Amino acid sequence: MLASALAGLTVSAALIVAIGAQNAFVLRQGLRREHVAPVVAICALSDAVLITAGVAGMGTVVADRPGLLTALRWAGATFLLGYAVLAARRAVRPGALRPADRPSATLGATVLTCLAFTWLNPHVYLDTVLLLGGVAQQHEHRWAFGAGAASASLLWFAALGGGARRLAPLLARTGAWRVLDGAVAAVMAAVAVALLLGG
């Protein structure tokens, strides 16, 4: 059982520790120290729900409905392109990059954005429901594998959101935020284009 849990932890960590739209959003929230706990909780709980669905066998249902993945792909790409434009505008307009000068986003707006990054991303379904769910079926203790995978997600997002505070002094200048938002815009646009070309 422990071996299955460790396998789930390892495989899940390998999938989520990568530069992507959701990770970039969590990092930005952590750097701004804005609604970090709800964002981390939403990301970790969403992954846990999807991993549970995959371990329970939902992967075969999703695989039999390619139209669903296509719709998610287009919705996700549209959302990511829109967010990339907003990030690019922040990078071009230095005055909009000073956190002290910018009004904080409301909790509701932050939650909705976080949910969109999570649930409109087709890759999250491929990674959690199909891939992790499929690997879990090969383990005698598949639920232990799922628990390990969900734990990796929680640990990663908590470390990313909470650890970002240590970078805050480095990003106290307008120029640093310009670079960060420029990088976020590039990542969002690249993921969106990959989604559109991947179909």
CSV table of C-alpha atoms in Angstrom, one decimal:
chain,number,residue,atom,x,y,z
A,1,MET,CA,0.0,0.0,0.0
A,2,LEU,CA,2.8,2.4,0.9
A,3,ALA,CA,4.5,1.6,-2.4
A,4,SER,CA,1.4,2.5,-4.3
A,5,ALA,CA,1.0,5.8,-2.4
A,6,LEU,CA,4.6,6.7,-3.1
A,7,ALA,CA,4.2,5.8,-6.8
A,8,GLY,CA,1.1,8.1,-6.9
A,9,LEU,CA,3.1,10.9,-5.2
A,10,THR,CA,6.0,10.6,-7.7
A,11,VAL,CA,4.0,10.3,-10.9
A,12,SER,CA,1.7,13.2,-9.9
A,13,ALA,CA,4.6,15.4,-8.9
A,14,ALA,CA,6.3,14.8,-12.3
A,15,LEU,CA,3.1,15.9,-14.0
A,16,ILE,CA,2.3,19.1,-12.1
A,17,VAL,CA,5.8,20.5,-11.4
A,18,ALA,CA,6.0,22.2,-14.8
A,19,ILE,CA,5.5,25.8,-16.1
A,20,GLY,CA,1.9,26.1,-17.0
A,21,ALA,CA,-1.1,28.4,-16.9
A,22,GLN,CA,-2.4,27.3,-13.5
A,23,ASN,CA,1.1,27.3,-11.9
A,24,ALA,CA,1.8,30.8,-13.3
A,25,PHE,CA,-1.5,32.0,-11.8
A,26,VAL,CA,-0.8,30.5,-8.4
A,27,LEU,CA,2.7,32.0,-8.4
A,28,ARG,CA,1.4,35.4,-9.3
A,29,GLN,CA,-1.2,35.3,-6.5
A,30,GLY,CA,1.5,34.2,-4.1
A,31,LEU,CA,3.8,37.1,-5.1
A,32,ARG,CA,1.0,39.6,-4.6
A,33,ARG,CA,0.0,37.9,-1.3
A,34,GLU,CA,-3.6,38.0,-2.5
A,35,HIS,CA,-6.1,35.3,-1.7
A,36,VAL,CA,-3.4,32.7,-1.6
A,37,ALA,CA,-5.1,30.1,0.7
A,38,PRO,CA,-8.3,30.0,-1.3
A,39,VAL,CA,-6.4,29.6,-4.6
A,40,VAL,CA,-4.2,26.8,-3.2
A,41,ALA,CA,-7.3,25.1,-1.8
A,42,ILE,CA,-9.2,25.3,-5.1
A,43,CYS,CA,-6.3,23.9,-7.1
A,44,ALA,CA,-5.6,21.1,-4.6
A,45,LEU,CA,-9.2,20.1,-4.1
A,46,SER,CA,-10.0,20.2,-7.8
A,47,ASP,CA,-7.0,17.9,-8.5
A,48,ALA,CA,-8.2,15.6,-5.7
A,49,VAL,CA,-11.7,15.4,-7.3
A,50,LEU,CA,-10.3,14.7,-10.8
A,51,ILE,CA,-7.8,12.2,-9.5
A,52,THR,CA,-10.6,10.4,-7.6
A,53,ALA,CA,-12.7,10.3,-10.8
A,54,GLY,CA,-9.8,8.9,-12.7
A,55,VAL,CA,-9.1,6.2,-10.1
A,56,ALA,CA,-12.8,5.3,-10.1
A,57,GLY,CA,-12.6,4.6,-13.8
A,58,MET,CA,-14.0,7.9,-15.3
A,59,GLY,CA,-11.1,7.9,-17.8
A,60,THR,CA,-12.8,5.4,-20.1
A,61,VAL,CA,-16.0,7.6,-20.1
A,62,VAL,CA,-14.0,10.7,-21.1
A,63,ALA,CA,-12.0,8.8,-23.7
A,64,ASP,CA,-15.2,7.7,-25.4
A,65,ARG,CA,-16.4,11.4,-25.8
A,66,PRO,CA,-13.7,13.2,-27.9
A,67,GLY,CA,-16.2,16.0,-28.5
A,68,LEU,CA,-16.1,16.9,-24.8
A,69,LEU,CA,-12.3,17.3,-24.9
A,70,THR,CA,-12.5,19.3,-28.1
A,71,ALA,CA,-15.0,21.7,-26.5
A,72,LEU,CA,-12.8,22.1,-23.4
A,73,ARG,CA,-9.8,22.6,-25.6
A,74,TRP,CA,-11.4,25.6,-27.5
A,75,ALA,CA,-12.9,27.1,-24.3
A,76,GLY,CA,-9.5,26.8,-22.5
A,77,ALA,CA,-7.6,28.3,-25.4
A,78,THR,CA,-10.0,31.2,-25.6
A,79,PHE,CA,-9.7,31.9,-21.9
A,80,LEU,CA,-5.9,31.6,-21.9
A,81,LEU,CA,-5.5,34.0,-24.9
A,82,GLY,CA,-7.7,36.5,-23.1
A,83,TYR,CA,-5.6,36.3,-19.9
A,84,ALA,CA,-2.4,36.5,-22.0
A,85,VAL,CA,-3.7,39.8,-23.5
A,86,LEU,CA,-4.4,41.2,-20.0
A,87,ALA,CA,-0.9,40.1,-18.7
A,88,ALA,CA,0.7,41.7,-21.8
A,89,ARG,CA,-1.1,45.0,-21.2
A,90,ARG,CA,0.2,45.0,-17.6
A,91,ALA,CA,3.7,44.4,-18.9
A,92,VAL,CA,3.5,47.3,-21.4
A,93,ARG,CA,1.9,49.7,-18.9
A,94,PRO,CA,4.4,50.1,-16.0
A,95,GLY,CA,2.0,52.1,-13.8
A,96,ALA,CA,-0.3,49.1,-13.7
A,97,LEU,CA,2.5,46.9,-12.3
A,98,ARG,CA,2.9,48.4,-8.9
A,99,PRO,CA,1.0,46.2,-6.5
A,100,ALA,CA,0.5,49.0,-4.0
A,101,ASP,CA,-1.1,51.2,-6.7
A,102,ARG,CA,-3.4,48.5,-8.0
A,103,PRO,CA,-6.7,47.6,-6.3
A,104,SER,CA,-6.7,44.0,-5.1
A,105,ALA,CA,-8.9,41.6,-7.0
A,106,THR,CA,-12.0,40.6,-5.1
A,107,LEU,CA,-12.1,37.1,-3.6
A,108,GLY,CA,-15.0,36.2,-5.9
A,109,ALA,CA,-13.1,37.3,-9.1
A,110,THR,CA,-10.0,35.4,-7.9
A,111,VAL,CA,-12.0,32.3,-7.2
A,112,LEU,CA,-13.7,32.4,-10.7
A,113,THR,CA,-10.3,33.0,-12.4
A,114,CYS,CA,-8.8,30.1,-10.5
A,115,LEU,CA,-11.7,27.8,-11.3
A,116,ALA,CA,-11.4,28.7,-15.0
A,117,PHE,CA,-7.6,28.0,-15.0
A,118,THR,CA,-8.3,24.6,-13.5
A,119,TRP,CA,-11.5,23.3,-15.1
A,120,LEU,CA,-11.2,24.9,-18.6
A,121,ASN,CA,-7.7,23.3,-19.1
A,122,PRO,CA,-8.0,20.1,-21.1
A,123,HIS,CA,-4.5,19.0,-19.9
A,124,VAL,CA,-5.8,18.7,-16.4
A,125,TYR,CA,-8.2,16.0,-17.5
A,126,LEU,CA,-5.6,14.2,-19.6
A,127,ASP,CA,-3.1,14.3,-16.6
A,128,THR,CA,-5.5,13.5,-13.7
A,129,VAL,CA,-8.4,11.6,-15.1
A,130,LEU,CA,-6.8,9.7,-18.0
A,131,LEU,CA,-3.1,9.3,-17.2
A,132,LEU,CA,-3.1,9.1,-13.4
A,133,GLY,CA,-6.4,7.2,-13.4
A,134,GLY,CA,-4.9,4.7,-15.9
A,135,VAL,CA,-1.7,4.2,-14.0
A,136,ALA,CA,-3.7,3.7,-10.8
A,137,GLN,CA,-5.6,0.8,-12.3
A,138,GLN,CA,-2.2,-1.0,-12.6
A,139,HIS,CA,-1.7,-0.9,-8.8
A,140,GLU,CA,-3.2,-3.4,-6.4
A,141,HIS,CA,-3.9,-0.5,-4.0
A,142,ARG,CA,-5.3,2.0,-6.5
A,143,TRP,CA,-6.9,4.2,-3.9
A,144,ALA,CA,-3.6,4.5,-2.1
A,145,PHE,CA,-2.0,5.5,-5.4
A,146,GLY,CA,-4.8,8.2,-5.8
A,147,ALA,CA,-4.2,9.5,-2.2
A,148,GLY,CA,-0.5,9.8,-3.0
A,149,ALA,CA,-1.2,11.7,-6.2
A,150,ALA,CA,-3.6,14.1,-4.5
A,151,SER,CA,-1.0,14.7,-1.7
A,152,ALA,CA,1.6,15.7,-4.3
A,153,SER,CA,-0.8,18.2,-5.7
A,154,LEU,CA,-1.6,19.7,-2.3
A,155,LEU,CA,2.1,19.9,-1.4
A,156,TRP,CA,3.1,21.5,-4.7
A,157,PHE,CA,0.4,24.2,-4.7
A,158,ALA,CA,1.0,25.0,-1.0
A,159,ALA,CA,4.8,25.3,-1.6
A,160,LEU,CA,4.2,27.4,-4.8
A,161,GLY,CA,1.7,29.8,-3.3
A,162,GLY,CA,3.4,30.1,0.1
A,163,GLY,CA,7.0,30.1,-1.1
A,164,ALA,CA,6.4,32.9,-3.5
A,165,ARG,CA,6.5,35.4,-0.7
A,166,ARG,CA,10.3,34.8,-0.5
A,167,LEU,CA,10.6,36.2,-4.0
A,168,ALA,CA,8.6,39.4,-3.2
A,169,PRO,CA,11.7,41.5,-2.3
A,170,LEU,CA,13.1,40.7,-5.7
A,171,LEU,CA,9.9,41.8,-7.4
A,172,ALA,CA,9.5,45.1,-5.5
A,173,ARG,CA,10.4,47.1,-8.6
A,174,THR,CA,8.2,47.9,-11.5
A,175,GLY,CA,10.7,46.4,-14.0
A,176,ALA,CA,10.6,43.1,-12.3
A,177,TRP,CA,6.8,42.9,-12.5
A,178,ARG,CA,7.0,43.9,-16.2
A,179,VAL,CA,9.2,40.8,-16.7
A,180,LEU,CA,6.9,38.6,-14.7
A,181,ASP,CA,3.8,39.7,-16.5
A,182,GLY,CA,5.6,39.4,-19.8
A,183,ALA,CA,6.6,35.8,-19.0
A,184,VAL,CA,3.0,35.0,-17.8
A,185,ALA,CA,1.6,36.4,-21.1
A,186,ALA,CA,4.1,34.3,-23.1
A,187,VAL,CA,3.2,31.1,-21.1
A,188,MET,CA,-0.5,31.7,-21.5
A,189,ALA,CA,-0.3,32.3,-25.2
A,190,ALA,CA,2.0,29.4,-25.8
A,191,VAL,CA,-0.3,27.0,-23.9
A,192,ALA,CA,-3.3,28.4,-25.8
A,193,VAL,CA,-1.6,27.9,-29.2
A,194,ALA,CA,-0.6,24.4,-28.2
A,195,LEU,CA,-4.2,23.6,-27.3
A,196,LEU,CA,-5.4,24.9,-30.6
A,197,LEU,CA,-2.8,23.1,-32.7
A,198,GLY,CA,-3.0,19.9,-30.6
A,199,GLY,CA,-6.5,19.1,-31.9
